Short mmCIF file of C-alpha atoms in Angstrom, two decimals:
data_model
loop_
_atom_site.label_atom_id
_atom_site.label_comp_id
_atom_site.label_asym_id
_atom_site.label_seq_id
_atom_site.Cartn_x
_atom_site.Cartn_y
_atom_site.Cartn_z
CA UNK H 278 36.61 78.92 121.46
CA UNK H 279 34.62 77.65 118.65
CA UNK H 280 31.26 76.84 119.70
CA UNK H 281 30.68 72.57 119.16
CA UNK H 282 27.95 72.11 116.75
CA UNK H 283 24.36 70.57 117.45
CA UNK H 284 24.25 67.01 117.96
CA UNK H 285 21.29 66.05 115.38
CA UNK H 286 21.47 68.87 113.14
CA UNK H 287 20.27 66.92 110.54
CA UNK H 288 16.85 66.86 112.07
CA UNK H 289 16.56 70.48 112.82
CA UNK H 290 15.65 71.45 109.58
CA UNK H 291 12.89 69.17 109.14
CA UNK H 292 11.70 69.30 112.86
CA UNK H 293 11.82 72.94 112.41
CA UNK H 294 9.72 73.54 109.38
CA UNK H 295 7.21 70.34 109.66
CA UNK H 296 6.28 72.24 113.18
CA UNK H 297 5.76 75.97 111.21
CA UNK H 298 3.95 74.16 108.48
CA UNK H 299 1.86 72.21 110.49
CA UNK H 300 0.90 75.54 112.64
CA UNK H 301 0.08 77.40 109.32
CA UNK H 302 -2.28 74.72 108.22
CA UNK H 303 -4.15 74.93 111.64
CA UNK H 304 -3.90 78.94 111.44
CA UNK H 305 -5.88 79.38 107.83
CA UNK H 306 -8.60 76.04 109.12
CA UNK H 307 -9.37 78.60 111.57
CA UNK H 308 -8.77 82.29 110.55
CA UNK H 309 -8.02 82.33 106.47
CA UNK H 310 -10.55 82.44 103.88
CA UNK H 311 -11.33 84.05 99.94
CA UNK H 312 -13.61 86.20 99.68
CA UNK H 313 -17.02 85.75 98.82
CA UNK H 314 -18.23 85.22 94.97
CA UNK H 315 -20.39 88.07 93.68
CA UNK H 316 -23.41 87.70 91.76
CA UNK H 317 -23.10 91.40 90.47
CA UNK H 318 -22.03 91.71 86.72
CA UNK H 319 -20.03 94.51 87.63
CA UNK H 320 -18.01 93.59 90.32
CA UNK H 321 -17.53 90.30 88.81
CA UNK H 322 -15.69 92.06 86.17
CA UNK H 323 -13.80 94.40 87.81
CA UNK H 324 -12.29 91.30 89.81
CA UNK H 325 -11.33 89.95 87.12
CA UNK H 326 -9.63 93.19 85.84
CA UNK H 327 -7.91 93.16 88.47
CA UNK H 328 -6.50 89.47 88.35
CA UNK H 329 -5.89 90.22 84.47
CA UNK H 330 -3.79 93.07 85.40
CA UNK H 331 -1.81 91.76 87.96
CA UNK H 332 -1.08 88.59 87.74
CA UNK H 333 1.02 89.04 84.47
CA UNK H 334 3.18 90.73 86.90
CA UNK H 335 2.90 88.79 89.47
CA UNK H 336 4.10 85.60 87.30
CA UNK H 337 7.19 87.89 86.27
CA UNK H 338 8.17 88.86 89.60
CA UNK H 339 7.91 84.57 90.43
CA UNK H 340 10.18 84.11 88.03
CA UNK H 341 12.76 87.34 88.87
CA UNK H 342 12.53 85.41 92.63
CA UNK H 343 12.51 81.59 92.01
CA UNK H 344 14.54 81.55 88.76
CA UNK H 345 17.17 84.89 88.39
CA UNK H 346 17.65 85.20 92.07
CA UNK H 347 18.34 81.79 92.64
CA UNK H 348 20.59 81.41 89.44
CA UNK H 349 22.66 84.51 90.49
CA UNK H 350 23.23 83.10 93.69
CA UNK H 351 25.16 80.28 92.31
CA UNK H 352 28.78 82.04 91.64
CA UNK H 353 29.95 80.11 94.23
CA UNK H 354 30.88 76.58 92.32
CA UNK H 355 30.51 74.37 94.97
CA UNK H 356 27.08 75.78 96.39
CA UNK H 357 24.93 75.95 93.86
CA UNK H 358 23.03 73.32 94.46
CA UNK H 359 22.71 74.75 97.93
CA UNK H 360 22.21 78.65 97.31
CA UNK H 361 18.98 77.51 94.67
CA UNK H 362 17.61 74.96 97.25
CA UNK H 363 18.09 77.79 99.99
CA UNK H 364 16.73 80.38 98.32
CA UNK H 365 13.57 78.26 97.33
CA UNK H 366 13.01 77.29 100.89
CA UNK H 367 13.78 81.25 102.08
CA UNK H 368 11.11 82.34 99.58
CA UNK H 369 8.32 80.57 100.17
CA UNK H 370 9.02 80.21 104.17
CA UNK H 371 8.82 83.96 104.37
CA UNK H 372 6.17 84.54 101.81
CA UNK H 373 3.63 82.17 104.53
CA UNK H 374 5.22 84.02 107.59
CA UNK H 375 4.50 87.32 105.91
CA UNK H 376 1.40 86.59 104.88
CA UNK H 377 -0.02 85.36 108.59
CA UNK H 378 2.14 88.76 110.28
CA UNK H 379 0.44 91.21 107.75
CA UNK H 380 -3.08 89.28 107.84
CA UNK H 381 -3.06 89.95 111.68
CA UNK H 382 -1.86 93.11 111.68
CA UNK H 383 -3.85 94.60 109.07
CA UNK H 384 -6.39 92.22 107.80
CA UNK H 385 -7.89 90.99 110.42
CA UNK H 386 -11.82 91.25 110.37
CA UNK H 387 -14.54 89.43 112.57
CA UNK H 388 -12.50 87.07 113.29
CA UNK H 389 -11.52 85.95 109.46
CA UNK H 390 -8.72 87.20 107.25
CA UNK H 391 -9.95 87.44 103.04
CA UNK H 392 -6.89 86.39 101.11
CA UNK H 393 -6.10 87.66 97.72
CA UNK H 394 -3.85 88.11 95.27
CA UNK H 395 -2.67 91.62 96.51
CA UNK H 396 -2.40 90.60 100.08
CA UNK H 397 -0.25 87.73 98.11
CA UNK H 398 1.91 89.96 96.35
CA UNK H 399 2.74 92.03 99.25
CA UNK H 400 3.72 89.09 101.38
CA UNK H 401 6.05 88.32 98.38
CA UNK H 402 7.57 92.10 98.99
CA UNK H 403 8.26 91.22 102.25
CA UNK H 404 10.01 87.80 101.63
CA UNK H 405 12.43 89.65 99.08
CA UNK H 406 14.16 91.66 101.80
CA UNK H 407 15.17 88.21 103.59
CA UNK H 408 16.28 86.88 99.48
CA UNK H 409 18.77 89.82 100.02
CA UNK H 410 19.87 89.54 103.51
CA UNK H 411 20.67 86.36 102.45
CA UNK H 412 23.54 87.13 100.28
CA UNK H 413 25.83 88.64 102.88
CA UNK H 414 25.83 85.22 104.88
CA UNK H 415 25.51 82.81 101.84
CA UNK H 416 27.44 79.81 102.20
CA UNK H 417 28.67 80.54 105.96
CA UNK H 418 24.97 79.89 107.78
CA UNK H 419 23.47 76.55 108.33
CA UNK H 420 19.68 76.48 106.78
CA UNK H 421 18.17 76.48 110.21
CA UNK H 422 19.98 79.93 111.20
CA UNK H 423 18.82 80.98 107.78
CA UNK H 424 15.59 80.53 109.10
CA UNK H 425 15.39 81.48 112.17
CA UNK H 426 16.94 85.22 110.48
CA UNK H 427 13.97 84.51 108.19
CA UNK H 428 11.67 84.44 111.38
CA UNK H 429 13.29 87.39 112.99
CA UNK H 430 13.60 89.48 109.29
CA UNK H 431 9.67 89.43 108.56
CA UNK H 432 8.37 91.28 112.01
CA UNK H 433 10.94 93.83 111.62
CA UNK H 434 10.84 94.51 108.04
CA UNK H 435 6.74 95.12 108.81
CA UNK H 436 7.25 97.08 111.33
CA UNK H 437 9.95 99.73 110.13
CA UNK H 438 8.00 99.93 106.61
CA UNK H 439 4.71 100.44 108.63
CA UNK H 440 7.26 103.28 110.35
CA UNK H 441 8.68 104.85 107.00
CA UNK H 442 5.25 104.77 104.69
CA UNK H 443 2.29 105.52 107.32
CA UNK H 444 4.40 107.53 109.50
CA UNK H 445 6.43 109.35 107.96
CA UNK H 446 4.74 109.27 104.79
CA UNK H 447 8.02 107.95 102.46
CA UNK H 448 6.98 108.05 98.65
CA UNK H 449 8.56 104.59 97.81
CA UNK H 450 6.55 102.91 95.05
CA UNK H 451 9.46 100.30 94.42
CA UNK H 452 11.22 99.52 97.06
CA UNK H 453 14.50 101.17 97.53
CA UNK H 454 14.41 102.08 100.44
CA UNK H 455 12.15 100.06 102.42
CA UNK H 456 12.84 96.78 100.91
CA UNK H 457 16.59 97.37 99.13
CA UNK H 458 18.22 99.61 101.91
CA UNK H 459 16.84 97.25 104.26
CA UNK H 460 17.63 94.28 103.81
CA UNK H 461 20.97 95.35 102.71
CA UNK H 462 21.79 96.88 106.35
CA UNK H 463 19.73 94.24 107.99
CA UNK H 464 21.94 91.32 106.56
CA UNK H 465 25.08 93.00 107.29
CA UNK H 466 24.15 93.78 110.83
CA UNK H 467 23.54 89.60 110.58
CA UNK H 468 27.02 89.26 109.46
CA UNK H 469 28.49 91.15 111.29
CA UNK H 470 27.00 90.16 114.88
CA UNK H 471 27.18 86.13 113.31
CA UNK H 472 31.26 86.28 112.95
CA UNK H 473 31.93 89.13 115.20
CA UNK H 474 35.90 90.72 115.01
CA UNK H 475 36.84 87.30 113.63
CA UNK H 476 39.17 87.49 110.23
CA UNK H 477 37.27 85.83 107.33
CA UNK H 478 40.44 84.86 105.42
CA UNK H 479 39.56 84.02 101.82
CA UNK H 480 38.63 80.40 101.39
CA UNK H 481 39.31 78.12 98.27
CA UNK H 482 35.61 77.64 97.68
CA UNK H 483 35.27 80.86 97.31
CA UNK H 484 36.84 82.04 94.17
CA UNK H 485 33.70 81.62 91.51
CA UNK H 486 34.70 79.29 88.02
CA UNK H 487 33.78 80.37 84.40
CA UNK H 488 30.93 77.69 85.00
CA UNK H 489 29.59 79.38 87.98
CA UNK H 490 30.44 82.58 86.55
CA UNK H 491 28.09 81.97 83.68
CA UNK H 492 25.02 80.31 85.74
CA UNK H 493 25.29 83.96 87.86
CA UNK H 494 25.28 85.68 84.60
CA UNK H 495 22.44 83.64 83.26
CA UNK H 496 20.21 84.94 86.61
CA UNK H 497 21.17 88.17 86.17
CA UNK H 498 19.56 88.52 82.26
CA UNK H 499 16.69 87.12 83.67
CA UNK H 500 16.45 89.57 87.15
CA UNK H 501 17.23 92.26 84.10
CA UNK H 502 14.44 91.64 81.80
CA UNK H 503 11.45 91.45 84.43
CA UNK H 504 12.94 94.14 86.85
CA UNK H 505 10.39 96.29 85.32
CA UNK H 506 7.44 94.33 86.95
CA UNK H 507 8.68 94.43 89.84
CA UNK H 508 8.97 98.18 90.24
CA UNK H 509 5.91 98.62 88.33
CA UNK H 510 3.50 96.37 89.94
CA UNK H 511 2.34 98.46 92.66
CA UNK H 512 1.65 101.64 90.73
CA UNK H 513 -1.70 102.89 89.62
CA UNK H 514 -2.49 101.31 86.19
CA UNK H 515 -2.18 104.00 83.46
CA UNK H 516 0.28 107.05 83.60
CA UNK H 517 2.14 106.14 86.60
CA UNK H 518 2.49 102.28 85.63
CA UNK H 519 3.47 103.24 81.84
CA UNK H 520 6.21 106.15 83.70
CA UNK H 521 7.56 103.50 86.02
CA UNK H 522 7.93 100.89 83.37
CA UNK H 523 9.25 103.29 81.35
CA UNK H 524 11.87 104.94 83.80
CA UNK H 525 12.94 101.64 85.13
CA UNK H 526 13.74 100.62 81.67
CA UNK H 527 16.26 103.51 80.59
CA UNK H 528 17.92 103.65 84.24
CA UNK H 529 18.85 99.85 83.55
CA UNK H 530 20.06 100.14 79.97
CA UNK H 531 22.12 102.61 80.91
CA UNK H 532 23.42 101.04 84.42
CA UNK H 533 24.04 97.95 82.27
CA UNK H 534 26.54 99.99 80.01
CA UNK H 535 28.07 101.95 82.31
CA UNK H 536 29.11 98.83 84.01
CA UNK H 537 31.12 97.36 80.98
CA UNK H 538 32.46 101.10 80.84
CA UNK H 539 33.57 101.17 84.10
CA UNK H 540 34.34 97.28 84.92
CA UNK H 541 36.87 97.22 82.00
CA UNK H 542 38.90 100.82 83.03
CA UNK H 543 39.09 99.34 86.05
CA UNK H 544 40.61 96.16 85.01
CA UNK H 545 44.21 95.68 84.21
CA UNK H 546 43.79 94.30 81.07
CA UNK H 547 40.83 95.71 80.03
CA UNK H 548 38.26 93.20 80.00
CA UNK H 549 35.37 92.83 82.32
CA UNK H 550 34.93 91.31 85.47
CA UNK H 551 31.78 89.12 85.57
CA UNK H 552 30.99 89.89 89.53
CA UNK H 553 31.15 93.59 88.03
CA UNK H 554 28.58 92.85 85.40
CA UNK H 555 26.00 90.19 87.12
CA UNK H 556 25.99 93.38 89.93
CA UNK H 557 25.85 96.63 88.51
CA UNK H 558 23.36 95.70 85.67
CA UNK H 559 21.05 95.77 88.20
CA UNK H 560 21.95 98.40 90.27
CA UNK H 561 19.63 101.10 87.69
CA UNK H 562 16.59 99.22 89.03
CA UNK H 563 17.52 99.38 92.72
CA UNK H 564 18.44 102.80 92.62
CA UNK H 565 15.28 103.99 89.71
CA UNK H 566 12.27 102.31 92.54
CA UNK H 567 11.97 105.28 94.63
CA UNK H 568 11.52 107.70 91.40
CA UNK H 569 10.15 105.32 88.96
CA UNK H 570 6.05 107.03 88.79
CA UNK H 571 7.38 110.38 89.13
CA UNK H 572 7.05 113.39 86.71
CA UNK H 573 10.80 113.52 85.72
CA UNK H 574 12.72 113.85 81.92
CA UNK H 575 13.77 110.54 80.47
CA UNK H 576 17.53 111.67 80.68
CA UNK H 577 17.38 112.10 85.05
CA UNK H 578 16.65 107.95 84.74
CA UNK H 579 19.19 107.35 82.36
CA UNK H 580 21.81 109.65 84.79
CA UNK H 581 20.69 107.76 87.91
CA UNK H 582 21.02 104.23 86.41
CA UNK H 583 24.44 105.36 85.15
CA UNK H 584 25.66 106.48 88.23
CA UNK H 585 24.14 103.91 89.92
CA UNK H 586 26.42 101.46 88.28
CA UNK H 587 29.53 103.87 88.61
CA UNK H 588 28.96 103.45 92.44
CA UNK H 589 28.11 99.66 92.49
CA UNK H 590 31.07 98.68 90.52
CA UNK H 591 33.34 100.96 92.57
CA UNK H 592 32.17 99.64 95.78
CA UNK H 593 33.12 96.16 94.84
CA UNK H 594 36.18 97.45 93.63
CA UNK H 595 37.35 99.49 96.51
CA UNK H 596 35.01 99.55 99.67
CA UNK H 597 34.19 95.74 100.06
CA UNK H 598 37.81 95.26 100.59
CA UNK H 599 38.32 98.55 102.70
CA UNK H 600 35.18 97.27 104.94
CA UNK H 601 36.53 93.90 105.05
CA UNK H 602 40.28 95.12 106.57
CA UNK H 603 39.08 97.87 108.32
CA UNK H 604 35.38 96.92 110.12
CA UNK H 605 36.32 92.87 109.86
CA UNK H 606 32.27 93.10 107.62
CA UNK H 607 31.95 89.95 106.14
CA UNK H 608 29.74 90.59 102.73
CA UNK H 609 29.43 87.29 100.74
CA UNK H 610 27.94 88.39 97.55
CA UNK H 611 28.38 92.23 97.83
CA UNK H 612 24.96 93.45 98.76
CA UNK H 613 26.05 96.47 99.72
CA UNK H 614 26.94 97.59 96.06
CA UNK H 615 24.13 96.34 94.99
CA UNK H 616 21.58 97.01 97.05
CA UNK H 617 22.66 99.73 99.65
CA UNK H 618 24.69 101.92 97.59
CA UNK H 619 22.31 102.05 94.72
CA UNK H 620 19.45 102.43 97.27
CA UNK H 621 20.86 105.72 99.31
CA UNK H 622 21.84 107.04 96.05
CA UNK H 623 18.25 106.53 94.63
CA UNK H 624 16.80 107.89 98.09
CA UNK H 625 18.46 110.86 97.53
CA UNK H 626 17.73 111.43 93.75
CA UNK H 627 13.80 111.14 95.47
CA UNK H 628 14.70 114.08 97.61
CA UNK H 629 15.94 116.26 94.96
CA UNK H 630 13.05 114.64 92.59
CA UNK H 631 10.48 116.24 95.51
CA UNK H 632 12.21 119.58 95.67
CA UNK H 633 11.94 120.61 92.09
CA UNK H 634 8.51 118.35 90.84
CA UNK H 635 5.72 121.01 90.42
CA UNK H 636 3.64 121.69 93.36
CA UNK H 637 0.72 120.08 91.38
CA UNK H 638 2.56 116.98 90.07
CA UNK H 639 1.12 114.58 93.09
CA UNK H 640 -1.84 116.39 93.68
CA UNK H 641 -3.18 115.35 90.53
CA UNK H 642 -1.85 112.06 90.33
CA UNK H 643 -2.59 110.12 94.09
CA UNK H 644 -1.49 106.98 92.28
CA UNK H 645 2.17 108.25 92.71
CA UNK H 646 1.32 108.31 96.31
CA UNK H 647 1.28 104.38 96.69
CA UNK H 648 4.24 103.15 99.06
CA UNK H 649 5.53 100.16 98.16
CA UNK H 650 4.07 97.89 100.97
CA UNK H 651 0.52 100.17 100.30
CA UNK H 652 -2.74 99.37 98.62
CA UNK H 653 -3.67 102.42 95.76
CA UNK H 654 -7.07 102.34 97.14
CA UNK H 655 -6.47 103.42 100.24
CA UNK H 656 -4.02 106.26 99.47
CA UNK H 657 -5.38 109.73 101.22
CA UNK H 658 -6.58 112.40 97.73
CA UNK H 659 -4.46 115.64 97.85
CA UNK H 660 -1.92 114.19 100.75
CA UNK H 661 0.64 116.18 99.00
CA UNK H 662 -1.19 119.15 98.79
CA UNK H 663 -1.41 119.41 102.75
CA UNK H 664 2.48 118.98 102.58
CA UNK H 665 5.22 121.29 101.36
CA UNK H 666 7.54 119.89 99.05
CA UNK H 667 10.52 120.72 101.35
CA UNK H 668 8.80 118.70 104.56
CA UNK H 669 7.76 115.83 102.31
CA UNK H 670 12.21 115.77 101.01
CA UNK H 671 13.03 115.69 104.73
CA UNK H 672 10.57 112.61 104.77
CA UNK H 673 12.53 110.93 102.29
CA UNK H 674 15.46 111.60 104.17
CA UNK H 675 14.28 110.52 107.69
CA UNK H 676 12.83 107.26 105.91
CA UNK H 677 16.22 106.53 104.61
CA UNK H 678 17.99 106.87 108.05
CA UNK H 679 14.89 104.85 109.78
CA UNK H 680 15.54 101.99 107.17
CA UNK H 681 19.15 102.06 107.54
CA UNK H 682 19.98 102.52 111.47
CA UNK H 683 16.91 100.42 112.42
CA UNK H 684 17.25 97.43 110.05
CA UNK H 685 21.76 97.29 111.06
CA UNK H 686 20.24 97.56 115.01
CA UNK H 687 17.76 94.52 114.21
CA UNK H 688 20.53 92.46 111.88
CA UNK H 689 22.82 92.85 114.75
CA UNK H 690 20.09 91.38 117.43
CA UNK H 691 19.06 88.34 115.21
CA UNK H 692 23.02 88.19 113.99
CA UNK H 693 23.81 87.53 118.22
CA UNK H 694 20.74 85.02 118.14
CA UNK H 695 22.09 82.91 115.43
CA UNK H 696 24.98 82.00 117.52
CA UNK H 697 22.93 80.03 119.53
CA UNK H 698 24.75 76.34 119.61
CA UNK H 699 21.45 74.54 119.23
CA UNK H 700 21.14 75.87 115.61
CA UNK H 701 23.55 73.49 113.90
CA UNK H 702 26.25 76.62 113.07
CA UNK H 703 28.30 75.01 109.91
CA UNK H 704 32.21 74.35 110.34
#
């Protein structure tokens, strides 16, 4: 029996989030302040290094999140109004709740936590991975369950990364597996646990226009042309920025061809599928993070964006539907081809990367060390040195299987929770 909806769930939303904002504001009176202005020459300028070479980034990853994102969301053609405004809200909701969690856990000294624009960027990190979970869900959860997963999504994404970089030591400078493999298992646990065995038959709404069709597309060219900033960001300026730029580049020309390759053999009569195309031109730079600052050949990042788009557009093709009949999974805008697919794929091509790099390859470069979630300064000189390259592969792989079993066990816990009548479930 259906359970009866809330009975004001029109002031949920704004009850909801005037109570979080109004705790934040009390939070940074009391705990959150910059740090203090120095009067040295040199460490004035080496600040302001650091905000020159940053923040260029930083503005391109604002746009990948607030602009692409957003647009791509909008295949649906009567939610795009919706999937924009949600994904706004989603964005900078997490991006506060991420930055209190991390300040905390990690930043918290005498009493005060110094914000910057690192600590900022990170927080951003984490609010991607609830951007994603998003998408398996879009259009079927109210926006206060897309909250509340947003509430439940930032603890546990900290936590596991915390798990897979300081633990077990997972080389991960962009993201694939702790923020793409994630949230990809994470949001399907969600959907899954959120509709349960129930049927999802196909519903009018959801058949995308050439209109809505074209707005995804649109957010797609723009998620394609700053990916590299996002996989880039965290590197150590120099020869492992100018490699991951580099890498991240090739793997999604190629993943972008590849996809009009395999989209059109595919198709009956030849021509390409636009949910093919807005996907697995992406899928390079999903599957590219994990590997981007590492010694490789150019031709290993044009192979892995290539076959990253091979198994994204043959996913959509064949498995969505397969997981659909046979597991009753529920995966609104495919993030599984996108985003878990690519990622195991590119966790893998990070074990094989480790096996055959030359034993010196990290020792020299600690840069390469930086996790995605880390800070370059703090990253241990020589820590692979003091581990073989076959114990730091079987890293990579337990990081992978820590990212996906524990992020589908959480997803499952805070899908169950969302099925709580008091949070205004839709129709």
């Amino acid at each position: 029996m259906a359970v009866p909806p809330s009975t004001h769930p029109h002031r949920l939303l704004p009850l909801f989030l005037g109570l979080f904002q109004g705790a934040l504001l009390l939070f940074f009176t009391l705990f959150v302040t910059y740090d203090e202005p120095s009067a040295q020459a040199e460490d004035t300028s080496v600040v302001a290094n650091q905000v020159y070479s940053t923040f260029p980034f930083f503005q391109d990853i604002q746009v990948m999140l607030v602009v692409g994102l957003g647009l791509l969301l909008t295949f649906l053609p009567r939610y795009g109004f919706s999937a924009l405004t949600h994904n706004f809200l989603l964005l900078n909701f997490s991006m506060q709740w991420a930055l209190v969690l991390q300040g905390l856990l990690h930043h918290f000294h005498h009493g005060q936590i110094h914000l910057d624009l690192h600590k900022l960027l990170i927080s951003e990190f984490a609010a991607v991975t609830v951007l994603i979970s998003m998408g398996a869900i879009l259009g079927r959860a109210s926006p206060c369950q897309l909250l509340v997963m947003a509430t439940c999504e930032i603890p546990a994404y900290l936590a596991i990364e915390w798990v897979i970089v300081t633990c077990l030591g997972v080389l991960d400078v962009g993201g694939t597996i702790t923020i793409h493999v994630f949230s990809c298992y994470f949001g399907l646990g969600v959907s899954k646990a959120l509709f349960r065995a129930m049927q999802q038959p196909p519903h009018p709404k959801e058949t995308p226009t050439p209109r809505s069709d074209l707005m995804s597309l649109v957010g797609t060219l723009i998620l394609w042309v700053f990916w590299p900033s996002f996989v880039a960001v965290l590197c150590q300026p120099g020869d492992a920025q100018h490699r991951a730029i580099l890498n991240t580049l090739l793997a999604m020309s190629a993943s972008a061809i590849t996809t009009v390759v395999t989209s059109s053999l595919l198709e009956r009569d030849g021509k390409i599928s636009p949910g093919h195309l807005q996907n697995g031109s992406l899928a390079g730079g999903v599957a590219i993070g994990v590997v981007a600052d590492m010694a490789m050949p150019p031709v290993a990042a044009l192979a892995l964006g290539s076959l990253s788009a091979v198994v994204c557009v043959l996913g959509f093709r064949f498995l969505t539907p397969l997981l659909g009949r046979k597991l009753t999974l529920h995966d609104q805008c495919g993030i599984h081809n996108l985003h878990g697919l690519p990622g195991i794929l590119g966790a893998a091509a990070s074990v094989v990367a480790v096996l055959v790099a030359p034993k010196d390859t990290f020792g020299s470069h600690p840069s390469q060390l930086t996790p995605a979630g880390g800070n370059a300064s703090e990253v241990v000189e020589g820590q692979w040195g003091a581990r073989r390259a076959g114990g730091q592969a079987l890293c990579q792989a337990a990081g992978l299987a820590v990212a996906g079993g524990a992020s589908l066990l959480a997803g499952l816990l805070t899908g169950a929770a969302l099925r709580l009548p008091c949070l205004a479930r839709p129709p």
